[in-house]
Structure formats: C-alpha cells, structure tokens
Amino acid sequence: MNESDSIVIIPTYNEKENIEKIIRAVFSLKKCFHILVIDDGSPDGTSKIVHNLIDNEFGNRLFIMERSGKQGLGTAYISGFKWALQRDYEYIFEMDADFSHSPEDLPRLYAACHNDGYDLAIGSRYVSGVNVVNWPIGRVLMSYFASKYVRFVTGFKVNDTTAGFKCYRRRVLETIELDKIRFKGYAFQIEMKYTAYKIGFKIKEVPVIFINRREGISKMNGGIFGEAFFGVIRLRIDSWTKKYPKLPIQ
C-alpha cells in the first residue's frame, strides 16, 4: 500500500503554518506518493513538525533532508533530485509547501508522464489563459510577461517557463548534468525546462490554477527576478556553443 513510484520534493523555509497540512493533503490522495521535505534550517520549527510526522505516522513514506541555512531553491531541488535518483523513483515532482500548487493536481501531472508518455509535465498557469488567484495585479503581470520574455529571447515554446510545479520522468534528471545547472533562484526553473527542451525531451503543459499562499510569508523578491532577467540572456548565448547531452534511447 505504501510503495510508490513517485516522490514529491517540497523545499521549506519557515513553513510551520503549512507543512503538516500539505503533507496530509498529499497523503490523502488515492494515488500513493512519497514526500521528501528539504528544509534549509528553518528557525520556526518546520523540521520538528516533519520529524514528528515521520516518527508517529508516516515513517515509510515521508522523508526529510536538513541543510544548514538558506542555500537557494535550485540547490535544494538538485539535492532532492540526487536523493531520489539514488532510490527507485520513476517520477519526481517539484511542489511548493504553501498550497499555491494544489495537491489534487499531482495525479494529473503524473498521468501526463505515466499514461501519455511525456518526459516533463509542467503545471502551467498560462497555457489556458491566466489562471492565478489572489495575486496582486502587478505580480501577475510580472510573472506573465516574464514567461513571454523567456519565450521571446530563447524561442522556447512553453507558456509558463517559470512554473515551479512539475513532474519529471527519471530519465530526464539522469540525463541533465545536474552539477552544471548554474542558477539557484527563479532562473533555476527556467534553466531546467530549457535544458530538457534542448536535449529533446517531450514536454507537456497541464493547466492548473495557482492560488497565492494564505499563510506564511512569500520568499519572492526583486533579486530573484533580476537573476531570471539576465540569466535568460546568458542561457540563450551559451546555447549557441554548448553541447547538450544526447537524448537517451528508450
């Protein structure tokens, strides 16, 4: 019952209001998922909550990796990817802790890869209009036009290039040279998608509704957007000479 081919990676920093709720929501789904929480030294006790759930309820499907201090979203996911690849998971997910990504959409991303044969499924806010709830209009416009900007600079035909809700098939993360992914913040999400695209993996955008966090504090800031703005130009220039790994034969 508790065996799973899927692991959901959830990075956390000061998410005590949300972490137990999101874990229980994922584990309430009909499809069995495992969860790996990657906590960057949250001083609010986030990791203690997770350890309590591991010790008392979910020891065979909930795991935690604790790191010292805030080391960046990208490095958290890279650490989680490597952890998952050392085990037998075939489908590896990225998801936020704050319910901006609905756990109920996890099976839809899974189906896109498992049933429909895609290598990367993206929970997309913009593939069918603008599906964002409770964001200030300025942030909606910034996010929407950031994706348009990425498409313009790179020629990458994905509507939500900055999305952080994704399902990778194992072979994608085995092929991407994870230690060569350079960006740590917002641009990490763009770089991972763009690299998968340049290698030739099949990508599917699955429409989702993004809901702004109800509890806790957003980690978004201007520096993160700055990294993305200039990082996209660097990605495009580097792609002219970079040799990407070959698409693996199935």
mmCIF file of C-alpha atoms in Angstrom, residues 40-202:
data_model
loop_
_atom_site.group_PDB
_atom_site.id
_atom_site.type_symbol
_atom_site.label_atom_id
_atom_site.label_comp_id
_atom_site.label_asym_id
_atom_site.label_seq_id
_atom_site.Cartn_x
_atom_site.Cartn_y
_atom_site.Cartn_z
ATOM 1 C CA ASP A 40 17.042 24.936 4.959
ATOM 2 C CA GLY A 41 17.428 25.374 8.714
ATOM 3 C CA SER A 42 14.005 26.895 9.380
ATOM 4 C CA PRO A 43 14.175 28.641 12.778
ATOM 5 C CA ASP A 44 10.377 28.346 13.182
ATOM 6 C CA GLY A 45 10.446 24.599 13.840
ATOM 7 C CA THR A 46 9.293 23.349 10.434
ATOM 8 C CA SER A 47 11.664 20.382 10.580
ATOM 9 C CA LYS A 48 10.441 19.371 14.035
ATOM 10 C CA ILE A 49 6.905 19.083 12.712
ATOM 11 C CA VAL A 50 8.110 16.851 9.881
ATOM 12 C CA HIS A 51 10.165 14.668 12.233
ATOM 13 C CA ASN A 52 7.124 14.224 14.456
ATOM 14 C CA LEU A 53 5.057 13.038 11.488
ATOM 15 C CA ILE A 54 7.826 10.653 10.437
ATOM 16 C CA ASP A 55 8.209 9.194 13.930
ATOM 17 C CA ASN A 56 4.493 8.810 14.669
ATOM 18 C CA GLU A 57 2.631 8.291 11.394
ATOM 19 C CA PHE A 58 4.429 8.319 8.055
ATOM 20 C CA GLY A 59 7.857 6.793 8.599
ATOM 21 C CA ASN A 60 7.718 4.655 5.458
ATOM 22 C CA ARG A 61 6.679 7.380 3.001
ATOM 23 C CA LEU A 62 7.811 10.720 4.439
ATOM 24 C CA PHE A 63 11.469 11.768 4.471
ATOM 25 C CA ILE A 64 13.421 14.899 5.363
ATOM 26 C CA MET A 65 16.755 16.370 4.351
ATOM 27 C CA GLU A 66 18.007 19.135 6.636
ATOM 28 C CA ARG A 67 20.507 21.690 5.395
ATOM 29 C CA SER A 68 22.253 24.488 7.266
ATOM 30 C CA GLY A 69 20.922 27.894 6.294
ATOM 31 C CA LYS A 70 19.236 29.207 3.156
ATOM 32 C CA GLN A 71 21.202 27.818 0.213
ATOM 33 C CA GLY A 72 18.744 28.593 -2.571
ATOM 34 C CA LEU A 73 15.798 26.893 -4.212
ATOM 35 C CA GLY A 74 17.862 25.456 -7.030
ATOM 36 C CA THR A 75 20.404 23.749 -4.788
ATOM 37 C CA ALA A 76 17.557 22.336 -2.676
ATOM 38 C CA TYR A 77 15.968 20.712 -5.703
ATOM 39 C CA ILE A 78 19.302 19.452 -7.057
ATOM 40 C CA SER A 79 19.961 17.788 -3.693
ATOM 41 C CA GLY A 80 16.474 16.288 -3.778
ATOM 42 C CA PHE A 81 16.882 15.043 -7.338
ATOM 43 C CA LYS A 82 20.120 13.265 -6.448
ATOM 44 C CA TRP A 83 18.476 11.720 -3.379
ATOM 45 C CA ALA A 84 15.584 10.425 -5.491
ATOM 46 C CA LEU A 85 17.881 9.059 -8.201
ATOM 47 C CA GLN A 86 19.737 7.015 -5.588
ATOM 48 C CA ARG A 87 16.422 5.253 -4.992
ATOM 49 C CA ASP A 88 13.882 3.609 -7.290
ATOM 50 C CA TYR A 89 11.518 6.502 -8.025
ATOM 51 C CA GLU A 90 10.453 6.794 -11.651
ATOM 52 C CA TYR A 91 8.529 10.092 -11.306
ATOM 53 C CA ILE A 92 9.997 13.035 -9.414
ATOM 54 C CA PHE A 93 7.905 16.103 -8.602
ATOM 55 C CA GLU A 94 8.572 19.686 -7.573
ATOM 56 C CA MET A 95 5.924 21.365 -5.407
ATOM 57 C CA ASP A 96 5.648 24.331 -3.038
ATOM 58 C CA ALA A 97 4.646 23.907 0.603
ATOM 59 C CA ASP A 98 2.179 26.793 0.732
ATOM 60 C CA PHE A 99 -0.778 25.352 -1.278
ATOM 61 C CA SER A 100 -0.121 27.631 -4.234
ATOM 62 C CA HIS A 101 0.176 24.277 -6.023
ATOM 63 C CA SER A 102 -2.867 22.111 -5.368
ATOM 64 C CA PRO A 103 -2.062 18.530 -4.297
ATOM 65 C CA GLU A 104 -5.132 17.449 -6.272
ATOM 66 C CA ASP A 105 -3.233 18.292 -9.475
ATOM 67 C CA LEU A 106 -0.416 15.840 -8.723
ATOM 68 C CA PRO A 107 -2.252 12.875 -10.318
ATOM 69 C CA ARG A 108 -2.836 14.950 -13.465
ATOM 70 C CA LEU A 109 0.878 15.677 -13.837
ATOM 71 C CA TYR A 110 1.605 12.021 -13.122
ATOM 72 C CA ALA A 111 -0.840 10.909 -15.809
ATOM 73 C CA ALA A 112 0.797 13.190 -18.400
ATOM 74 C CA CYS A 113 4.090 11.353 -17.893
ATOM 75 C CA HIS A 114 2.961 7.862 -16.894
ATOM 76 C CA ASN A 115 -0.047 7.448 -19.212
ATOM 77 C CA ASP A 116 0.620 9.884 -22.055
ATOM 78 C CA GLY A 117 4.364 9.330 -22.404
ATOM 79 C CA TYR A 118 5.680 12.834 -21.764
ATOM 80 C CA ASP A 119 9.074 13.280 -20.114
ATOM 81 C CA LEU A 120 8.286 16.513 -18.295
ATOM 82 C CA ALA A 121 4.843 17.717 -17.204
ATOM 83 C CA ILE A 122 4.515 21.359 -16.173
ATOM 84 C CA GLY A 123 1.668 22.642 -14.026
ATOM 85 C CA SER A 124 1.005 25.690 -16.173
ATOM 86 C CA ARG A 125 -0.695 28.903 -15.086
ATOM 87 C CA TYR A 126 -0.761 30.361 -18.599
ATOM 88 C CA VAL A 127 -1.427 27.575 -21.096
ATOM 89 C CA SER A 128 -5.190 28.280 -20.995
ATOM 90 C CA GLY A 129 -5.375 31.972 -20.146
ATOM 91 C CA VAL A 130 -4.155 33.418 -16.841
ATOM 92 C CA ASN A 131 -5.114 31.063 -14.009
ATOM 93 C CA VAL A 132 -3.872 32.902 -10.931
ATOM 94 C CA VAL A 133 -5.940 33.617 -7.814
ATOM 95 C CA ASN A 134 -5.290 36.259 -5.123
ATOM 96 C CA TRP A 135 -2.083 37.665 -6.602
ATOM 97 C CA PRO A 136 -1.641 41.459 -6.758
ATOM 98 C CA ILE A 137 -2.112 42.566 -10.354
ATOM 99 C CA GLY A 138 1.476 43.815 -10.512
ATOM 100 C CA ARG A 139 2.837 40.396 -9.648
ATOM 101 C CA VAL A 140 0.517 38.674 -12.118
ATOM 102 C CA LEU A 141 1.744 40.945 -14.903
ATOM 103 C CA MET A 142 5.382 40.498 -13.887
ATOM 104 C CA SER A 143 5.097 36.711 -13.889
ATOM 105 C CA TYR A 144 3.082 36.536 -17.113
ATOM 106 C CA PHE A 145 5.382 38.821 -19.069
ATOM 107 C CA ALA A 146 8.454 37.113 -17.603
ATOM 108 C CA SER A 147 7.337 33.937 -19.358
ATOM 109 C CA LYS A 148 6.663 35.898 -22.544
ATOM 110 C CA TYR A 149 10.139 37.408 -22.273
ATOM 111 C CA VAL A 150 11.733 33.957 -21.902
ATOM 112 C CA ARG A 151 9.855 32.710 -24.978
ATOM 113 C CA PHE A 152 10.989 35.743 -26.976
ATOM 114 C CA VAL A 153 14.664 35.505 -26.012
ATOM 115 C CA THR A 154 15.068 31.725 -26.208
ATOM 116 C CA GLY A 155 12.463 30.615 -28.744
ATOM 117 C CA PHE A 156 11.313 28.107 -26.115
ATOM 118 C CA LYS A 157 7.639 27.336 -26.844
ATOM 119 C CA VAL A 158 6.362 26.871 -23.287
ATOM 120 C CA ASN A 159 3.767 29.285 -21.920
ATOM 121 C CA ASP A 160 4.732 29.084 -18.233
ATOM 122 C CA THR A 161 8.522 28.997 -18.320
ATOM 123 C CA THR A 162 8.908 29.999 -14.663
ATOM 124 C CA ALA A 163 6.486 27.416 -13.225
ATOM 125 C CA GLY A 164 7.691 25.501 -10.172
ATOM 126 C CA PHE A 165 5.083 22.711 -10.213
ATOM 127 C CA LYS A 166 6.472 19.855 -12.302
ATOM 128 C CA CYS A 167 6.794 16.117 -12.808
ATOM 129 C CA TYR A 168 9.982 14.690 -14.298
ATOM 130 C CA ARG A 169 10.436 11.193 -15.560
ATOM 131 C CA ARG A 170 13.556 9.706 -14.037
ATOM 132 C CA ARG A 171 15.443 9.627 -17.319
ATOM 133 C CA VAL A 172 15.260 13.428 -17.642
ATOM 134 C CA LEU A 173 17.121 14.011 -14.381
ATOM 135 C CA GLU A 174 19.554 11.192 -15.152
ATOM 136 C CA THR A 175 20.416 12.875 -18.459
ATOM 137 C CA ILE A 176 20.657 16.516 -17.377
ATOM 138 C CA GLU A 177 24.073 17.248 -15.914
ATOM 139 C CA LEU A 178 22.733 18.477 -12.578
ATOM 140 C CA ASP A 179 26.059 19.768 -11.290
ATOM 141 C CA LYS A 180 26.248 22.096 -14.289
ATOM 142 C CA ILE A 181 22.918 23.815 -13.550
ATOM 143 C CA ARG A 182 24.116 27.267 -12.562
ATOM 144 C CA PHE A 183 21.119 29.191 -11.259
ATOM 145 C CA LYS A 184 19.842 28.975 -7.685
ATOM 146 C CA GLY A 185 16.706 31.137 -7.637
ATOM 147 C CA TYR A 186 13.854 31.924 -10.017
ATOM 148 C CA ALA A 187 16.031 31.276 -13.077
ATOM 149 C CA PHE A 188 16.621 27.680 -11.930
ATOM 150 C CA GLN A 189 13.122 26.754 -13.073
ATOM 151 C CA ILE A 190 13.757 28.274 -16.492
ATOM 152 C CA GLU A 191 17.157 26.623 -16.894
ATOM 153 C CA MET A 192 15.867 23.147 -16.048
ATOM 154 C CA LYS A 193 12.988 23.377 -18.540
ATOM 155 C CA TYR A 194 15.161 24.910 -21.247
ATOM 156 C CA THR A 195 17.838 22.232 -20.807
ATOM 157 C CA ALA A 196 15.230 19.451 -21.047
ATOM 158 C CA TYR A 197 13.874 21.121 -24.198
ATOM 159 C CA LYS A 198 17.325 21.465 -25.818
ATOM 160 C CA ILE A 199 18.089 17.798 -25.155
ATOM 161 C CA GLY A 200 14.848 16.867 -26.903
ATOM 162 C CA PHE A 201 12.589 15.591 -24.140
ATOM 163 C CA LYS A 202 8.827 15.674 -24.676
#
